[in-house]
C-alpha positions as CSV (number, residue, x, y, z in Angstrom):
1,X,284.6,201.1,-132.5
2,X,282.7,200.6,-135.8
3,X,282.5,197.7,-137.2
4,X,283.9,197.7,-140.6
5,X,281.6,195.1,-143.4
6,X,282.0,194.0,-147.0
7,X,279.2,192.8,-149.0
8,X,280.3,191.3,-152.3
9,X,277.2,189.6,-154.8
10,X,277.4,189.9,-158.4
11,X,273.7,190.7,-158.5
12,X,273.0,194.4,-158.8
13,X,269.7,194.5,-157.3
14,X,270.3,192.1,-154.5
15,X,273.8,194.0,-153.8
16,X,271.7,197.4,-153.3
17,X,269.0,195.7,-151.4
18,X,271.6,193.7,-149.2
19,X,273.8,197.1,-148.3
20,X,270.4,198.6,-147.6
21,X,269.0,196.0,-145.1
22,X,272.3,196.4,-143.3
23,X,272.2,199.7,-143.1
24,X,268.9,199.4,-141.5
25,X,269.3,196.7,-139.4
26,X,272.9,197.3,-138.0
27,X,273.3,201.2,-138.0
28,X,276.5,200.9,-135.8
29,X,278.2,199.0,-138.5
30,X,279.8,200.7,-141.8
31,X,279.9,198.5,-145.5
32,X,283.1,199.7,-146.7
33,X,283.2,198.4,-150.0
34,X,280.2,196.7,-152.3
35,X,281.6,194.3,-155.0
36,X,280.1,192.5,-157.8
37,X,283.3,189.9,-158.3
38,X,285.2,187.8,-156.3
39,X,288.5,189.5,-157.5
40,X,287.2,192.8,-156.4
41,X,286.2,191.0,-153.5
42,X,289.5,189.9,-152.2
43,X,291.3,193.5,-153.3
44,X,288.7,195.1,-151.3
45,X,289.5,193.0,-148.3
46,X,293.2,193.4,-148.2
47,X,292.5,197.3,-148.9
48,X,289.5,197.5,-145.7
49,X,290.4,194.5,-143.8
50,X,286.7,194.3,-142.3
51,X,285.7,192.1,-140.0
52,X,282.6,191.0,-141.5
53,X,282.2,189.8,-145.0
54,X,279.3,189.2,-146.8
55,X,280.1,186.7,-149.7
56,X,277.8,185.6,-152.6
57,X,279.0,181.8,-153.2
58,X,278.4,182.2,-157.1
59,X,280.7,185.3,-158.5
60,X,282.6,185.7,-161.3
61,X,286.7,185.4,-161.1
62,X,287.0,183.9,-157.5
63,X,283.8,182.1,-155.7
64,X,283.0,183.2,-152.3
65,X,284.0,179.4,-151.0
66,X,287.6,180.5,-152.5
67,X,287.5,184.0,-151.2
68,X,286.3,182.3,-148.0
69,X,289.9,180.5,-148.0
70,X,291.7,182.9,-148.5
71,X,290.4,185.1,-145.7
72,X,290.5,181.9,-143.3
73,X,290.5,183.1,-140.0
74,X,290.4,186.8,-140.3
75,X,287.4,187.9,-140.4
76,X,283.8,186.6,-139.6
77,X,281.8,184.9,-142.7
78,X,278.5,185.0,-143.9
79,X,277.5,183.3,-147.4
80,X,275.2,184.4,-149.4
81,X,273.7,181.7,-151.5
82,X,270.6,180.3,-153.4
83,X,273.5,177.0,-152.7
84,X,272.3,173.5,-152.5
85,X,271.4,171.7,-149.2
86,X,274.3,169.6,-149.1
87,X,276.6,172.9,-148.6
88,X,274.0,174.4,-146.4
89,X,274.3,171.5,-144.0
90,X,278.1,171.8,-143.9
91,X,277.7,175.6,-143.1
92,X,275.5,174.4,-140.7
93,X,277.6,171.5,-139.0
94,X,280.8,174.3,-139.5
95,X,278.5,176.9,-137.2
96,X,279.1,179.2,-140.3
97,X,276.1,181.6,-141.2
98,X,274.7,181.9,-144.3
99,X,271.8,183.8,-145.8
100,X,269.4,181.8,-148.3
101,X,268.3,184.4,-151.1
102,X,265.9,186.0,-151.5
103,X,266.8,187.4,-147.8
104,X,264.4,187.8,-145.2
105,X,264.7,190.7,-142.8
106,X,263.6,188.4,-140.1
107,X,266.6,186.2,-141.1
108,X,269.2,188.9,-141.4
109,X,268.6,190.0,-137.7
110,X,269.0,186.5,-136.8
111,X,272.2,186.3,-138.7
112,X,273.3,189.8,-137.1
113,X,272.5,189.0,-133.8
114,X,274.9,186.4,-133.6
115,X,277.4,187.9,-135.7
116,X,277.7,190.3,-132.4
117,X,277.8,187.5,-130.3
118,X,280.9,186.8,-132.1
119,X,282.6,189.5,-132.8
120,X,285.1,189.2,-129.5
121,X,285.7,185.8,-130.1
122,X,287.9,184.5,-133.3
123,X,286.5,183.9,-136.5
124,X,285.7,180.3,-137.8
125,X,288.2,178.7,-139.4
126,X,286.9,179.3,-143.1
127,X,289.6,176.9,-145.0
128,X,288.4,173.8,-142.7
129,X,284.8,174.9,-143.8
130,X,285.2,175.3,-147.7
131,X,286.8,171.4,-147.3
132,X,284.1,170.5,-146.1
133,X,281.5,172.6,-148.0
134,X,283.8,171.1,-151.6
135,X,283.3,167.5,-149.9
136,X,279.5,167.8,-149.5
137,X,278.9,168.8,-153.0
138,X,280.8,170.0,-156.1
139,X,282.2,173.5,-155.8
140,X,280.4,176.4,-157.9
141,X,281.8,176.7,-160.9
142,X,283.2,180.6,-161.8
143,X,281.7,183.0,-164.1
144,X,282.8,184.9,-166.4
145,X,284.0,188.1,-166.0
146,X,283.0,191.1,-168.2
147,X,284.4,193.8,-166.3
148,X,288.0,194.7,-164.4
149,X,288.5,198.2,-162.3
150,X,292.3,198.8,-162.9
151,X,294.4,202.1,-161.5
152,X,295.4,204.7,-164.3
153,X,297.2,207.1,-162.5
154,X,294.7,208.4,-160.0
155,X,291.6,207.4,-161.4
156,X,290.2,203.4,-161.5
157,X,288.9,202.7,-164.5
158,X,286.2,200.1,-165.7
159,X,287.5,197.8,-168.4
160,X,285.3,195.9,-170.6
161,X,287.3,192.4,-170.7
162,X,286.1,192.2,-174.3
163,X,288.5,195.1,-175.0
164,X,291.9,194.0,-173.6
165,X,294.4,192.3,-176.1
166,X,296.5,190.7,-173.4
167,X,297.0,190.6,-169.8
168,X,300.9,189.8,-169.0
169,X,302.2,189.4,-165.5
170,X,304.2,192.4,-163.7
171,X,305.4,191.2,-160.1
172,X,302.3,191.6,-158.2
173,X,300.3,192.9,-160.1
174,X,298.7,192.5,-164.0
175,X,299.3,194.5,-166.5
176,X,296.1,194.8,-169.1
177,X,296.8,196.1,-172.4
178,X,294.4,197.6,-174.4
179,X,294.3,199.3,-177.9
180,X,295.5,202.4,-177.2
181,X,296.3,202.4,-173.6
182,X,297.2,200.1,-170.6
183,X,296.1,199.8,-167.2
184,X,297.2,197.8,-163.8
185,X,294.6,195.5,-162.0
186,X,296.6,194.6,-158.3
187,X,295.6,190.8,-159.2
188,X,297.8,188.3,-160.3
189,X,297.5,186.6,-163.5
190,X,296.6,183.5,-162.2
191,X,294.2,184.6,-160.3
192,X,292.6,186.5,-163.5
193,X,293.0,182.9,-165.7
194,X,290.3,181.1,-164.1
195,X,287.8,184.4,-164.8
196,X,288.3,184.1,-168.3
197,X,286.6,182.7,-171.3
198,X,289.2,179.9,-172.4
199,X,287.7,180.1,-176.1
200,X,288.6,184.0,-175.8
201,X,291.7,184.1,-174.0
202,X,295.0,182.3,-174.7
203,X,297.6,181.5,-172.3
204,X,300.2,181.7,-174.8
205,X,303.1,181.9,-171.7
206,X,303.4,181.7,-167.8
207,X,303.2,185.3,-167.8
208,X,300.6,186.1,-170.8
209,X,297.2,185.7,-171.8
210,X,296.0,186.7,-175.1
211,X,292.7,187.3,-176.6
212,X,292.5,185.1,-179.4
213,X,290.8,187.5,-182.2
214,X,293.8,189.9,-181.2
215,X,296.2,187.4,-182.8
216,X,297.2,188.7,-186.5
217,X,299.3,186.0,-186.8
218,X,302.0,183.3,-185.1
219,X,305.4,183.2,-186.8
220,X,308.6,180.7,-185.9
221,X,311.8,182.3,-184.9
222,X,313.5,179.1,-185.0
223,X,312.8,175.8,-184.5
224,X,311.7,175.6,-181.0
225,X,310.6,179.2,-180.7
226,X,307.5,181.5,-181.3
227,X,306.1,184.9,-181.0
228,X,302.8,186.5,-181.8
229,X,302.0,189.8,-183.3
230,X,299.0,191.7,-182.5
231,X,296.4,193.6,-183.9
232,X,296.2,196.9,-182.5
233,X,299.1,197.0,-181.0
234,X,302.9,196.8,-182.0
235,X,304.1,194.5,-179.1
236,X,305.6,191.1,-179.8
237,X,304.3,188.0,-177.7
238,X,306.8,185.3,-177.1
239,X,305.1,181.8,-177.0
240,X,306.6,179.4,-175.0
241,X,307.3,175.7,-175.9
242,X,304.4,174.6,-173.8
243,X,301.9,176.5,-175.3
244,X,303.2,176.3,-179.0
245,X,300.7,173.0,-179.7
246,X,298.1,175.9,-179.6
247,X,299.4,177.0,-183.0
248,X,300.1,174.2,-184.9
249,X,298.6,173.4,-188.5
């Protein structure tokens, strides 16, 4: 049976270069999804549900220690990290792999060779390892992100963050709003929060964000009530009483 890998590193070059080395060194094996986020990371792994995943620890959205967690015990881990020596020695007392860029060839067959060894046994528990990884040294913090892949009918789009007016929670998924059009990313909205610029986006309400230079303006509806009205698009915001501070003179 093929073995099924994700690679996920938010550097272009060392992406390419990574799928390539595996492709070389582990023919048998098929990368079914190559992802420069760690939100695209965890879609792709509920989509694929590989059983090896190559995870940069620095990515926009969601880290590779919290993608890590999430995974826990489902799949077989290897980090891939320019990361301090205090984490590397947790991945080491964990007996979780890791690959210290730039990556050597000689190291990656190392790694891969006991990635096989493994791969009839069950993965390392990888929520017990980020605890201990998080208590050895401060977790990364999360980039930015600049760009979402979102499903318009049958297409995916790429969306330019910078373009959205406001993300707003629909069940399991988010719905992005754009001038113009709309979009649905199959992230949820808290999950989206902690990839955004705070001095872009607003959480105006547990189920919206908005981008700030979208607001046209903030007006009362009565005393303990607000709503927002947008440029570039006719929709109407409610604010709620937690987040009204945000507006005040």
């Amino acid at each position: 049976m093929t073995v099924t890998l994700l690679v996920a590193e938010d550097e272009p070059l060392m992406r390419e270069r990574l799928t390539d080395m595996l492709a070389r060194a582990w023919p048998g094996a098929q990368v079914v999804a190559a992802v420069d986020n760690g939100l695209d990371a965890w879609d792709a792994y509920l989509e694929h549900t590989p059983r090896v995943v190559f995870l940069d620890i620095r990515m926009p959205g969601l880290t590779g220690l919290e993608v890590a967690e999430r995974i826990g015990r489902k799949a077989h881990v290897v980090f891939v990290t320019a990361y301090d020596q205090y984490a590397v020695d947790a991945f080491d007392a964990g007996a979780v792999d890791y690959l210290l860029k730039p990556i050597q060839p000689g190291r990656l067959d190392k790694a891969l060779a006991r990635l096989r060894e493994k791969l009839d046994s069950r993965p390392t528990d990888m929520s017990a390892i980020v605890r201990q990884v998080q208590a050895a040294s401060p977790a990364p913090a999360r980039e930015k992100l600049k760009w979402l892949k979102a499903s318009v009918g049958k297409q995916i789009r790429l969306i330019d963050v910078n373009e959205v007016l406001f993300f707003q929670a629909d069940t399991k998924y988010t719905r992005v709003v754009l001038e113009g059009s709309e979009a649905l990313v199959r992230i949820p909205l808290k999950d989206l929060l902690g990839g955004l610029d705070a001095d872009k986006f607003w959480q105006i309400h547990r189920g919206t964000v908005v981008k700030v230079t979208a607001i046209r303006a903030a007006e009362r509806i009565d005393a303990e009530r607000m709503q927002v009205l947008l440029r570039g698009s006719s929709e109407v915001l409610p604010v709620s009483r937690s987040f009204t501070h945000l507006f005040r003179e």
